[in-house]
Amino acid sequence: MPIKLPFLGKKNKHKQKQQDALQKEALPKHVAIIMDGNGRWAKKRGMPRVAGHKEGMSNVKKIVTAASGYQLEALTLYAFSTENWRRPKAEVDYLMKLPMEFLNTYLPELVEKNVKVQTIGRFDGLPKHTRDAVEKAKDRTKGNTGLILNIALNYGSRNELMEAMKSFLNDVQAGNKSAEDLNEESFSEYLYTKNLPDPDLLIRTSGEQRLSNFLLWQSAYTELWFTDVLWPDFDEQLFEKALSDYQKRKRRYGGI
Ligand code: IPE
Ligand code: IPE
Ligand code: MG
């Protein structure tokens, strides 16, 4: 069944064609995005890097709205990696204020759109004001049944896998688990993403073609999609292009 896109003008023939091409039943359930290129976006304009982060934050709203319009099950956004602490303190401090700013500004709209806010990553490593804002958003949206907006904050795959192994070992030591209990499915239960399907599509902006420690376990069979466009310039049309390209891929999972 062709899907109706709220933001496409009917007069645009090309867009209409693309719209017809998007099949609702073949849309990805879970899209993950590495929102990269904020710093370069600002540099190109002679602005400080943080101006790029601010613009990037406003762009999040646009893409969340689109994802919710497509009725995707989950959208995971890489907002801050465990390696991003290596940046200058002033930039890190600014980045840590963004979730609060984003949620303070857009929480009513997220609630209205039936979006459920979740996070993945090391929560206890975040400043209190960041944790408070996120807790509030999670609490206010916990009963929502629409798009899961999953924010990867202080997230790193290697850290996640290591923590999972530690938890499993603790369960073994406590006598609740044994080595025989470990399989791909049961191991996934120890990850931050335990309540989510694996991402079907992973988008990275800004021309870099690497995972940067993002969802390494979960992306085993994820379709990867790259664009040179910098995150603040990534818009609904490009998002739609990624989805339509995804629909043309043949996923084989090792089969034929
Ligand atoms: C992505 O933009 C945002 C974060 C990593 C927090 P960058 O800040 O990495 O921007 P570039 O890659 O330096 O342009
Ligand atoms: C990945 O981007 C992390 C986020 C987008 C939050 P980086 O800009 O940190 O990645 P590298 O350092 O270029 O690999
Ligand atoms: Mg970057």
PDB file of C-alpha atoms and ligand atoms in Angstrom:
ATOM      1  CA  MET A   1       0.000   0.000   0.000  1.00  0.00           C
ATOM      2  CA  PRO A   2       1.542   3.368  -0.959  1.00  0.00           C
ATOM      3  CA  ILE A   3       2.096   5.593   2.051  1.00  0.00           C
ATOM      4  CA  LYS A   4       0.820   9.167   2.339  1.00  0.00           C
ATOM      5  CA  LEU A   5       3.544  11.593   3.191  1.00  0.00           C
ATOM      6  CA  PRO A   6       2.298  14.635   5.046  1.00  0.00           C
ATOM      7  CA  PHE A   7       4.967  17.044   3.824  1.00  0.00           C
ATOM      8  CA  LEU A   8       4.986  16.417   0.078  1.00  0.00           C
ATOM      9  CA  GLY A   9       3.220  18.866  -2.215  1.00  0.00           C
ATOM     10  CA  LYS A  10       0.897  17.054  -4.613  1.00  0.00           C
ATOM     11  CA  LYS A  11       2.079  19.188  -7.527  1.00  0.00           C
ATOM     12  CA  ASN A  12       5.603  17.855  -7.434  1.00  0.00           C
ATOM     13  CA  LYS A  13       5.557  14.995  -9.909  1.00  0.00           C
ATOM     14  CA  HIS A  14       8.963  13.652  -9.018  1.00  0.00           C
ATOM     15  CA  LYS A  15       8.130  13.616  -5.336  1.00  0.00           C
ATOM     16  CA  GLN A  16       4.767  12.063  -6.056  1.00  0.00           C
ATOM     17  CA  LYS A  17       6.558   9.288  -7.886  1.00  0.00           C
ATOM     18  CA  GLN A  18       8.914   8.762  -4.972  1.00  0.00           C
ATOM     19  CA  GLN A  19       5.922   8.755  -2.659  1.00  0.00           C
ATOM     20  CA  ASP A  20       4.237   6.091  -4.723  1.00  0.00           C
ATOM     21  CA  ALA A  21       7.442   4.096  -4.600  1.00  0.00           C
ATOM     22  CA  LEU A  22       7.530   4.010  -0.801  1.00  0.00           C
ATOM     23  CA  GLN A  23       5.656   0.956   0.358  1.00  0.00           C
ATOM     24  CA  LYS A  24       4.434   1.132   3.912  1.00  0.00           C
ATOM     25  CA  GLU A  25       4.871  -2.568   4.587  1.00  0.00           C
ATOM     26  CA  ALA A  26       8.467  -2.452   3.337  1.00  0.00           C
ATOM     27  CA  LEU A  27       9.522   0.485   5.501  1.00  0.00           C
ATOM     28  CA  PRO A  28      12.250  -0.222   8.045  1.00  0.00           C
ATOM     29  CA  LYS A  29      10.971  -0.810  11.569  1.00  0.00           C
ATOM     30  CA  HIS A  30      14.008   0.668  13.225  1.00  0.00           C
ATOM     31  CA  VAL A  31      16.200   3.407  11.762  1.00  0.00           C
ATOM     32  CA  ALA A  32      19.427   4.477  13.455  1.00  0.00           C
ATOM     33  CA  ILE A  33      21.212   7.707  12.580  1.00  0.00           C
ATOM     34  CA  ILE A  34      24.761   8.860  13.242  1.00  0.00           C
ATOM     35  CA  MET A  35      24.118  12.591  13.204  1.00  0.00           C
ATOM     36  CA  ASP A  36      27.558  13.774  12.124  1.00  0.00           C
ATOM     37  CA  GLY A  37      28.959  16.997  10.680  1.00  0.00           C
ATOM     38  CA  ASN A  38      27.689  19.719  13.017  1.00  0.00           C
ATOM     39  CA  GLY A  39      31.184  21.105  13.559  1.00  0.00           C
ATOM     40  CA  ARG A  40      31.962  21.293   9.850  1.00  0.00           C
ATOM     41  CA  TRP A  41      28.572  22.865   9.159  1.00  0.00           C
ATOM     42  CA  ALA A  42      29.460  25.696  11.563  1.00  0.00           C
ATOM     43  CA  LYS A  43      33.036  26.017  10.319  1.00  0.00           C
ATOM     44  CA  LYS A  44      31.843  26.478   6.741  1.00  0.00           C
ATOM     45  CA  ARG A  45      29.858  29.479   7.969  1.00  0.00           C
ATOM     46  CA  GLY A  46      32.640  30.926  10.099  1.00  0.00           C
ATOM     47  CA  MET A  47      30.656  30.096  13.231  1.00  0.00           C
ATOM     48  CA  PRO A  48      31.791  28.351  16.443  1.00  0.00           C
ATOM     49  CA  ARG A  49      31.270  24.570  16.537  1.00  0.00           C
ATOM     50  CA  VAL A  50      28.538  24.884  19.139  1.00  0.00           C
ATOM     51  CA  ALA A  51      26.413  26.850  16.640  1.00  0.00           C
ATOM     52  CA  GLY A  52      26.474  23.705  14.520  1.00  0.00           C
ATOM     53  CA  HIS A  53      25.297  21.645  17.471  1.00  0.00           C
ATOM     54  CA  LYS A  54      22.423  24.033  18.066  1.00  0.00           C
ATOM     55  CA  GLU A  55      21.368  23.824  14.421  1.00  0.00           C
ATOM     56  CA  GLY A  56      21.755  20.058  14.579  1.00  0.00           C
ATOM     57  CA  MET A  57      19.428  19.947  17.544  1.00  0.00           C
ATOM     58  CA  SER A  58      16.682  21.820  15.691  1.00  0.00           C
ATOM     59  CA  ASN A  59      17.074  19.366  12.867  1.00  0.00           C
ATOM     60  CA  VAL A  60      16.356  16.467  15.205  1.00  0.00           C
ATOM     61  CA  LYS A  61      12.817  17.716  15.581  1.00  0.00           C
ATOM     62  CA  LYS A  62      12.268  17.703  11.830  1.00  0.00           C
ATOM     63  CA  ILE A  63      13.459  14.131  11.421  1.00  0.00           C
ATOM     64  CA  VAL A  64      11.577  12.851  14.483  1.00  0.00           C
ATOM     65  CA  THR A  65       8.385  14.345  13.043  1.00  0.00           C
ATOM     66  CA  ALA A  66       9.031  12.643   9.714  1.00  0.00           C
ATOM     67  CA  ALA A  67       9.818   9.293  11.364  1.00  0.00           C
ATOM     68  CA  SER A  68       6.642   9.533  13.396  1.00  0.00           C
ATOM     69  CA  GLY A  69       4.699  10.371  10.215  1.00  0.00           C
ATOM     70  CA  TYR A  70       6.026   7.214   8.572  1.00  0.00           C
ATOM     71  CA  GLN A  71       4.910   5.269  11.645  1.00  0.00           C
ATOM     72  CA  LEU A  72       8.348   3.779  12.167  1.00  0.00           C
ATOM     73  CA  GLU A  73       8.639   1.688  15.291  1.00  0.00           C
ATOM     74  CA  ALA A  74      11.909   3.181  16.494  1.00  0.00           C
ATOM     75  CA  LEU A  75      14.390   5.917  15.668  1.00  0.00           C
ATOM     76  CA  THR A  76      17.759   5.729  17.408  1.00  0.00           C
ATOM     77  CA  LEU A  77      19.837   8.895  17.305  1.00  0.00           C
ATOM     78  CA  TYR A  78      23.533   8.933  18.194  1.00  0.00           C
ATOM     79  CA  ALA A  79      23.820  12.129  20.203  1.00  0.00           C
ATOM     80  CA  PHE A  80      26.978  11.600  22.272  1.00  0.00           C
ATOM     81  CA  SER A  81      29.503   8.780  22.205  1.00  0.00           C
ATOM     82  CA  THR A  82      31.673   7.470  25.031  1.00  0.00           C
ATOM     83  CA  GLU A  83      34.592   8.884  23.009  1.00  0.00           C
ATOM     84  CA  ASN A  84      33.115  12.377  22.696  1.00  0.00           C
ATOM     85  CA  TRP A  85      34.377  13.168  26.228  1.00  0.00           C
ATOM     86  CA  ARG A  86      37.738  13.683  24.499  1.00  0.00           C
ATOM     87  CA  ARG A  87      36.480  17.013  23.142  1.00  0.00           C
ATOM     88  CA  PRO A  88      37.249  20.371  24.787  1.00  0.00           C
ATOM     89  CA  LYS A  89      35.332  20.823  28.040  1.00  0.00           C
ATOM     90  CA  ALA A  90      33.359  23.817  26.782  1.00  0.00           C
ATOM     91  CA  GLU A  91      32.040  21.806  23.821  1.00  0.00           C
ATOM     92  CA  VAL A  92      31.191  18.815  26.022  1.00  0.00           C
ATOM     93  CA  ASP A  93      29.383  21.098  28.484  1.00  0.00           C
ATOM     94  CA  TYR A  94      27.379  22.559  25.637  1.00  0.00           C
ATOM     95  CA  LEU A  95      26.507  19.146  24.229  1.00  0.00           C
ATOM     96  CA  MET A  96      25.349  18.010  27.666  1.00  0.00           C
ATOM     97  CA  LYS A  97      22.906  20.915  27.824  1.00  0.00           C
ATOM     98  CA  LEU A  98      21.286  20.032  24.504  1.00  0.00           C
ATOM     99  CA  PRO A  99      19.086  17.127  25.637  1.00  0.00           C
ATOM    100  CA  MET A 100      17.642  19.428  28.294  1.00  0.00           C
ATOM    101  CA  GLU A 101      17.101  22.209  25.809  1.00  0.00           C
ATOM    102  CA  PHE A 102      15.629  19.853  23.232  1.00  0.00           C
ATOM    103  CA  LEU A 103      13.267  18.189  25.663  1.00  0.00           C
ATOM    104  CA  ASN A 104      12.229  21.446  27.359  1.00  0.00           C
ATOM    105  CA  THR A 105      11.331  22.884  23.963  1.00  0.00           C
ATOM    106  CA  TYR A 106       9.765  19.877  22.292  1.00  0.00           C
ATOM    107  CA  LEU A 107       8.440  17.621  25.039  1.00  0.00           C
ATOM    108  CA  PRO A 108       4.817  18.821  24.668  1.00  0.00           C
ATOM    109  CA  GLU A 109       4.999  18.109  20.949  1.00  0.00           C
ATOM    110  CA  LEU A 110       6.516  14.665  21.534  1.00  0.00           C
ATOM    111  CA  VAL A 111       3.729  13.886  23.974  1.00  0.00           C
ATOM    112  CA  GLU A 112       1.165  15.110  21.468  1.00  0.00           C
ATOM    113  CA  LYS A 113       2.675  12.908  18.735  1.00  0.00           C
ATOM    114  CA  ASN A 114       2.523   9.847  21.014  1.00  0.00           C
ATOM    115  CA  VAL A 115       6.339   9.534  20.914  1.00  0.00           C
ATOM    116  CA  LYS A 116       8.024   7.498  23.643  1.00  0.00           C
ATOM    117  CA  VAL A 117      11.438   8.742  24.751  1.00  0.00           C
ATOM    118  CA  GLN A 118      14.114   6.234  25.728  1.00  0.00           C
ATOM    119  CA  THR A 119      17.891   6.324  25.987  1.00  0.00           C
ATOM    120  CA  ILE A 120      20.771   3.922  25.573  1.00  0.00           C
ATOM    121  CA  GLY A 121      24.228   4.494  27.025  1.00  0.00           C
ATOM    122  CA  ARG A 122      25.889   4.975  30.403  1.00  0.00           C
ATOM    123  CA  PHE A 123      23.294   7.042  32.187  1.00  0.00           C
ATOM    124  CA  ASP A 124      25.187   7.380  35.466  1.00  0.00           C
ATOM    125  CA  GLY A 125      28.077   9.093  33.667  1.00  0.00           C
ATOM    126  CA  LEU A 126      25.892  12.051  32.656  1.00  0.00           C
ATOM    127  CA  PRO A 127      25.623  15.351  34.556  1.00  0.00           C
ATOM    128  CA  LYS A 128      22.603  15.599  36.857  1.00  0.00           C
ATOM    129  CA  HIS A 129      20.814  18.262  34.814  1.00  0.00           C
ATOM    130  CA  THR A 130      21.018  16.034  31.729  1.00  0.00           C
ATOM    131  CA  ARG A 131      19.742  13.013  33.641  1.00  0.00           C
ATOM    132  CA  ASP A 132      16.900  15.022  35.173  1.00  0.00           C
ATOM    133  CA  ALA A 133      15.683  16.290  31.796  1.00  0.00           C
ATOM    134  CA  VAL A 134      15.833  12.827  30.289  1.00  0.00           C
ATOM    135  CA  GLU A 135      14.094  11.192  33.277  1.00  0.00           C
ATOM    136  CA  LYS A 136      11.305  13.724  33.042  1.00  0.00           C
ATOM    137  CA  ALA A 137      10.837  13.072  29.321  1.00  0.00           C
ATOM    138  CA  LYS A 138      10.891   9.305  29.822  1.00  0.00           C
ATOM    139  CA  ASP A 139       8.368   9.576  32.604  1.00  0.00           C
ATOM    140  CA  ARG A 140       6.033  11.888  30.709  1.00  0.00           C
ATOM    141  CA  THR A 141       6.073   9.672  27.610  1.00  0.00           C
ATOM    142  CA  LYS A 142       6.273   6.190  29.158  1.00  0.00           C
ATOM    143  CA  GLY A 143       2.671   5.331  28.312  1.00  0.00           C
ATOM    144  CA  ASN A 144       2.970   6.453  24.691  1.00  0.00           C
ATOM    145  CA  THR A 145       2.566   3.848  22.000  1.00  0.00           C
ATOM    146  CA  GLY A 146       3.882   5.616  18.881  1.00  0.00           C
ATOM    147  CA  LEU A 147       7.454   6.089  17.667  1.00  0.00           C
ATOM    148  CA  ILE A 148      10.175   5.139  20.137  1.00  0.00           C
ATOM    149  CA  LEU A 149      12.672   7.974  20.127  1.00  0.00           C
ATOM    150  CA  ASN A 150      15.781   6.281  21.406  1.00  0.00           C
ATOM    151  CA  ILE A 151      18.598   8.706  22.184  1.00  0.00           C
ATOM    152  CA  ALA A 152      22.104   7.262  22.372  1.00  0.00           C
ATOM    153  CA  LEU A 153      23.701   9.408  25.065  1.00  0.00           C
ATOM    154  CA  ASN A 154      27.128   8.555  26.410  1.00  0.00           C
ATOM    155  CA  TYR A 155      26.791   5.416  24.303  1.00  0.00           C
ATOM    156  CA  GLY A 156      29.591   3.174  23.097  1.00  0.00           C
ATOM    157  CA  SER A 157      29.134  -0.337  21.752  1.00  0.00           C
ATOM    158  CA  ARG A 158      32.268  -1.770  23.306  1.00  0.00           C
ATOM    159  CA  ASN A 159      31.254  -0.416  26.690  1.00  0.00           C
ATOM    160  CA  GLU A 160      27.771  -1.850  26.222  1.00  0.00           C
ATOM    161  CA  LEU A 161      29.137  -5.296  25.325  1.00  0.00           C
ATOM    162  CA  MET A 162      31.571  -5.268  28.222  1.00  0.00           C
ATOM    163  CA  GLU A 163      28.857  -4.259  30.690  1.00  0.00           C
ATOM    164  CA  ALA A 164      26.608  -6.997  29.292  1.00  0.00           C
ATOM    165  CA  MET A 165      29.330  -9.575  29.845  1.00  0.00           C
ATOM    166  CA  LYS A 166      29.848  -8.337  33.411  1.00  0.00           C
ATOM    167  CA  SER A 167      26.117  -8.599  34.170  1.00  0.00           C
ATOM    168  CA  PHE A 168      26.005 -12.084  32.745  1.00  0.00           C
ATOM    169  CA  LEU A 169      29.012 -13.133  34.823  1.00  0.00           C
ATOM    170  CA  ASN A 170      27.379 -11.661  37.915  1.00  0.00           C
ATOM    171  CA  ASP A 171      24.291 -13.743  37.197  1.00  0.00           C
ATOM    172  CA  VAL A 172      26.469 -16.827  36.855  1.00  0.00           C
ATOM    173  CA  GLN A 173      28.265 -16.078  40.123  1.00  0.00           C
ATOM    174  CA  ALA A 174      24.925 -15.580  41.851  1.00  0.00           C
ATOM    175  CA  GLY A 175      23.869 -18.989  40.584  1.00  0.00           C
ATOM    176  CA  ASN A 176      21.042 -17.617  38.398  1.00  0.00           C
ATOM    177  CA  LYS A 177      22.692 -18.466  35.075  1.00  0.00           C
ATOM    178  CA  SER A 178      25.196 -20.904  33.626  1.00  0.00           C
ATOM    179  CA  ALA A 179      27.360 -20.780  30.483  1.00  0.00           C
ATOM    180  CA  GLU A 180      24.837 -23.011  28.682  1.00  0.00           C
ATOM    181  CA  ASP A 181      22.232 -20.285  29.031  1.00  0.00           C
ATOM    182  CA  LEU A 182      24.225 -17.968  26.801  1.00  0.00           C
ATOM    183  CA  ASN A 183      23.096 -17.689  23.202  1.00  0.00           C
ATOM    184  CA  GLU A 184      22.602 -14.798  20.769  1.00  0.00           C
ATOM    185  CA  GLU A 185      19.084 -14.168  21.945  1.00  0.00           C
ATOM    186  CA  SER A 186      19.734 -14.367  25.667  1.00  0.00           C
ATOM    187  CA  PHE A 187      22.854 -12.221  25.319  1.00  0.00           C
ATOM    188  CA  SER A 188      20.813  -9.496  23.588  1.00  0.00           C
ATOM    189  CA  GLU A 189      18.757  -9.274  26.766  1.00  0.00           C
ATOM    190  CA  TYR A 190      21.792  -7.822  28.538  1.00  0.00           C
ATOM    191  CA  LEU A 191      22.159  -4.955  26.063  1.00  0.00           C
ATOM    192  CA  TYR A 192      20.682  -1.450  26.342  1.00  0.00           C
ATOM    193  CA  THR A 193      18.640  -2.245  23.246  1.00  0.00           C
ATOM    194  CA  LYS A 194      16.884  -5.280  24.757  1.00  0.00           C
ATOM    195  CA  ASN A 195      13.399  -3.984  24.012  1.00  0.00           C
ATOM    196  CA  LEU A 196      14.183  -2.934  20.429  1.00  0.00           C
ATOM    197  CA  PRO A 197      14.434  -4.788  17.137  1.00  0.00           C
ATOM    198  CA  ASP A 198      17.871  -4.572  15.473  1.00  0.00           C
ATOM    199  CA  PRO A 199      18.157  -1.512  13.238  1.00  0.00           C
ATOM    200  CA  ASP A 200      17.100  -2.227   9.662  1.00  0.00           C
ATOM    201  CA  LEU A 201      18.697   0.911   8.300  1.00  0.00           C
ATOM    202  CA  LEU A 202      21.639   2.927   9.571  1.00  0.00           C
ATOM    203  CA  ILE A 203      22.181   6.415   8.168  1.00  0.00           C
ATOM    204  CA  ARG A 204      25.367   8.417   8.620  1.00  0.00           C
ATOM    205  CA  THR A 205      25.686  12.000   7.471  1.00  0.00           C
ATOM    206  CA  SER A 206      28.786  14.106   6.696  1.00  0.00           C
ATOM    207  CA  GLY A 207      30.640  11.734   4.391  1.00  0.00           C
ATOM    208  CA  GLU A 208      32.313   9.571   7.049  1.00  0.00           C
ATOM    209  CA  GLN A 209      31.848   5.880   6.402  1.00  0.00           C
ATOM    210  CA  ARG A 210      32.408   4.209   9.739  1.00  0.00           C
ATOM    211  CA  LEU A 211      30.372   3.109  12.734  1.00  0.00           C
ATOM    212  CA  SER A 212      32.340   4.990  15.406  1.00  0.00           C
ATOM    213  CA  ASN A 213      31.457   2.437  18.102  1.00  0.00           C
ATOM    214  CA  PHE A 214      27.702   2.565  17.369  1.00  0.00           C
ATOM    215  CA  LEU A 215      25.465  -0.532  17.673  1.00  0.00           C
ATOM    216  CA  LEU A 216      28.186  -2.984  16.623  1.00  0.00           C
ATOM    217  CA  TRP A 217      26.324  -6.101  17.791  1.00  0.00           C
ATOM    218  CA  GLN A 218      22.917  -4.864  16.653  1.00  0.00           C
ATOM    219  CA  SER A 219      24.084  -3.821  13.165  1.00  0.00           C
ATOM    220  CA  ALA A 220      25.254  -7.274  12.080  1.00  0.00           C
ATOM    221  CA  TYR A 221      22.750  -7.259   9.181  1.00  0.00           C
ATOM    222  CA  THR A 222      21.753  -3.605   9.065  1.00  0.00           C
ATOM    223  CA  GLU A 223      21.632  -1.809   5.730  1.00  0.00           C
ATOM    224  CA  LEU A 224      24.114   1.092   5.731  1.00  0.00           C
ATOM    225  CA  TRP A 225      23.365   4.376   3.985  1.00  0.00           C
ATOM    226  CA  PHE A 226      25.810   7.268   3.737  1.00  0.00           C
ATOM    227  CA  THR A 227      25.497  10.842   2.554  1.00  0.00           C
ATOM    228  CA  ASP A 228      27.980  13.721   2.293  1.00  0.00           C
ATOM    229  CA  VAL A 229      25.303  16.097   3.555  1.00  0.00           C
ATOM    230  CA  LEU A 230      26.088  17.493   7.016  1.00  0.00           C
ATOM    231  CA  TRP A 231      23.598  16.710   9.784  1.00  0.00           C
ATOM    232  CA  PRO A 232      22.080  20.229  10.119  1.00  0.00           C
ATOM    233  CA  ASP A 233      21.284  20.093   6.367  1.00  0.00           C
ATOM    234  CA  PHE A 234      19.821  16.574   6.395  1.00  0.00           C
ATOM    235  CA  ASP A 235      16.128  17.141   5.645  1.00  0.00           C
ATOM    236  CA  GLU A 236      12.902  15.204   5.135  1.00  0.00           C
ATOM    237  CA  GLN A 237      13.519  14.761   1.424  1.00  0.00           C
ATOM    238  CA  LEU A 238      16.885  13.151   2.014  1.00  0.00           C
ATOM    239  CA  PHE A 239      15.406  10.996   4.756  1.00  0.00           C
ATOM    240  CA  GLU A 240      12.793   9.856   2.287  1.00  0.00           C
ATOM    241  CA  LYS A 241      15.536   9.108  -0.240  1.00  0.00           C
ATOM    242  CA  ALA A 242      17.292   6.909   2.320  1.00  0.00           C
ATOM    243  CA  LEU A 243      14.047   5.036   2.975  1.00  0.00           C
ATOM    244  CA  SER A 244      13.343   4.597  -0.690  1.00  0.00           C
ATOM    245  CA  ASP A 245      16.912   3.350  -1.324  1.00  0.00           C
ATOM    246  CA  TYR A 246      16.466   0.950   1.582  1.00  0.00           C
ATOM    247  CA  GLN A 247      13.392  -0.499  -0.078  1.00  0.00           C
ATOM    248  CA  LYS A 248      15.459  -1.350  -3.152  1.00  0.00           C
ATOM    249  CA  ARG A 249      18.003  -3.342  -1.169  1.00  0.00           C
ATOM    250  CA  LYS A 250      17.890  -7.139  -1.103  1.00  0.00           C
ATOM    251  CA  ARG A 251      18.454  -8.374   2.420  1.00  0.00           C
ATOM    252  CA  ARG A 252      19.759 -11.921   2.363  1.00  0.00           C
ATOM    253  CA  TYR A 253      21.075 -12.570   5.881  1.00  0.00           C
ATOM    254  CA  GLY A 254      23.568 -15.014   4.476  1.00  0.00           C
ATOM    255  CA  GLY A 255      20.968 -16.900   2.463  1.00  0.00           C
ATOM    256  CA  ILE A 256      20.404 -16.779  -1.288  1.00  0.00           C
TER     257      ILE A 256
HETATM  258  C1  IPE B   1      28.180  15.390  15.408  1.00  0.00           C
HETATM  259  O1  IPE B   1      28.866  16.449  14.834  1.00  0.00           O
HETATM  260  C2  IPE B   1      27.747  15.693  16.811  1.00  0.00           C
HETATM  261  C3  IPE B   1      28.488  14.959  17.836  1.00  0.00           C
HETATM  262  C4  IPE B   1      29.434  14.104  17.631  1.00  0.00           C
HETATM  263  C5  IPE B   1      28.124  15.229  19.201  1.00  0.00           C
HETATM  264  P1  IPE B   1      30.417  16.669  15.065  1.00  0.00           P
HETATM  265  O2  IPE B   1      30.597  17.574  16.223  1.00  0.00           O
HETATM  266  O3  IPE B   1      31.149  15.402  15.137  1.00  0.00           O
HETATM  267  O4  IPE B   1      30.796  17.447  13.742  1.00  0.00           O
HETATM  268  P2  IPE B   1      32.119  17.282  12.881  1.00  0.00           P
HETATM  269  O5  IPE B   1      32.252  15.837  12.558  1.00  0.00           O
HETATM  270  O6  IPE B   1      33.235  17.774  13.732  1.00  0.00           O
HETATM  271  O7  IPE B   1      31.886  18.125  11.681  1.00  0.00           O
HETATM  272  C1  IPE B   2      29.991   9.897  16.068  1.00  0.00           C
HETATM  273  O1  IPE B   2      30.534  11.041  15.520  1.00  0.00           O
HETATM  274  C2  IPE B   2      29.275  10.221  17.338  1.00  0.00           C
HETATM  275  C3  IPE B   2      28.054  11.027  17.201  1.00  0.00           C
HETATM  276  C4  IPE B   2      27.525  11.448  16.087  1.00  0.00           C
HETATM  277  C5  IPE B   2      27.407  11.341  18.443  1.00  0.00           C
HETATM  278  P1  IPE B   2      32.047  11.480  15.794  1.00  0.00           P
HETATM  279  O2  IPE B   2      32.246  12.761  15.059  1.00  0.00           O
HETATM  280  O3  IPE B   2      32.326  11.497  17.240  1.00  0.00           O
HETATM  281  O4  IPE B   2      32.856  10.289  15.127  1.00  0.00           O
HETATM  282  P2  IPE B   2      34.360  10.202  14.621  1.00  0.00           P
HETATM  283  O5  IPE B   2      35.230  10.683  15.729  1.00  0.00           O
HETATM  284  O6  IPE B   2      34.473  11.081  13.428  1.00  0.00           O
HETATM  285  O7  IPE B   2      34.558   8.771  14.278  1.00  0.00           O
HETATM  286 MG    MG B   3      32.027  14.204  13.770  1.00  0.00          MG
END
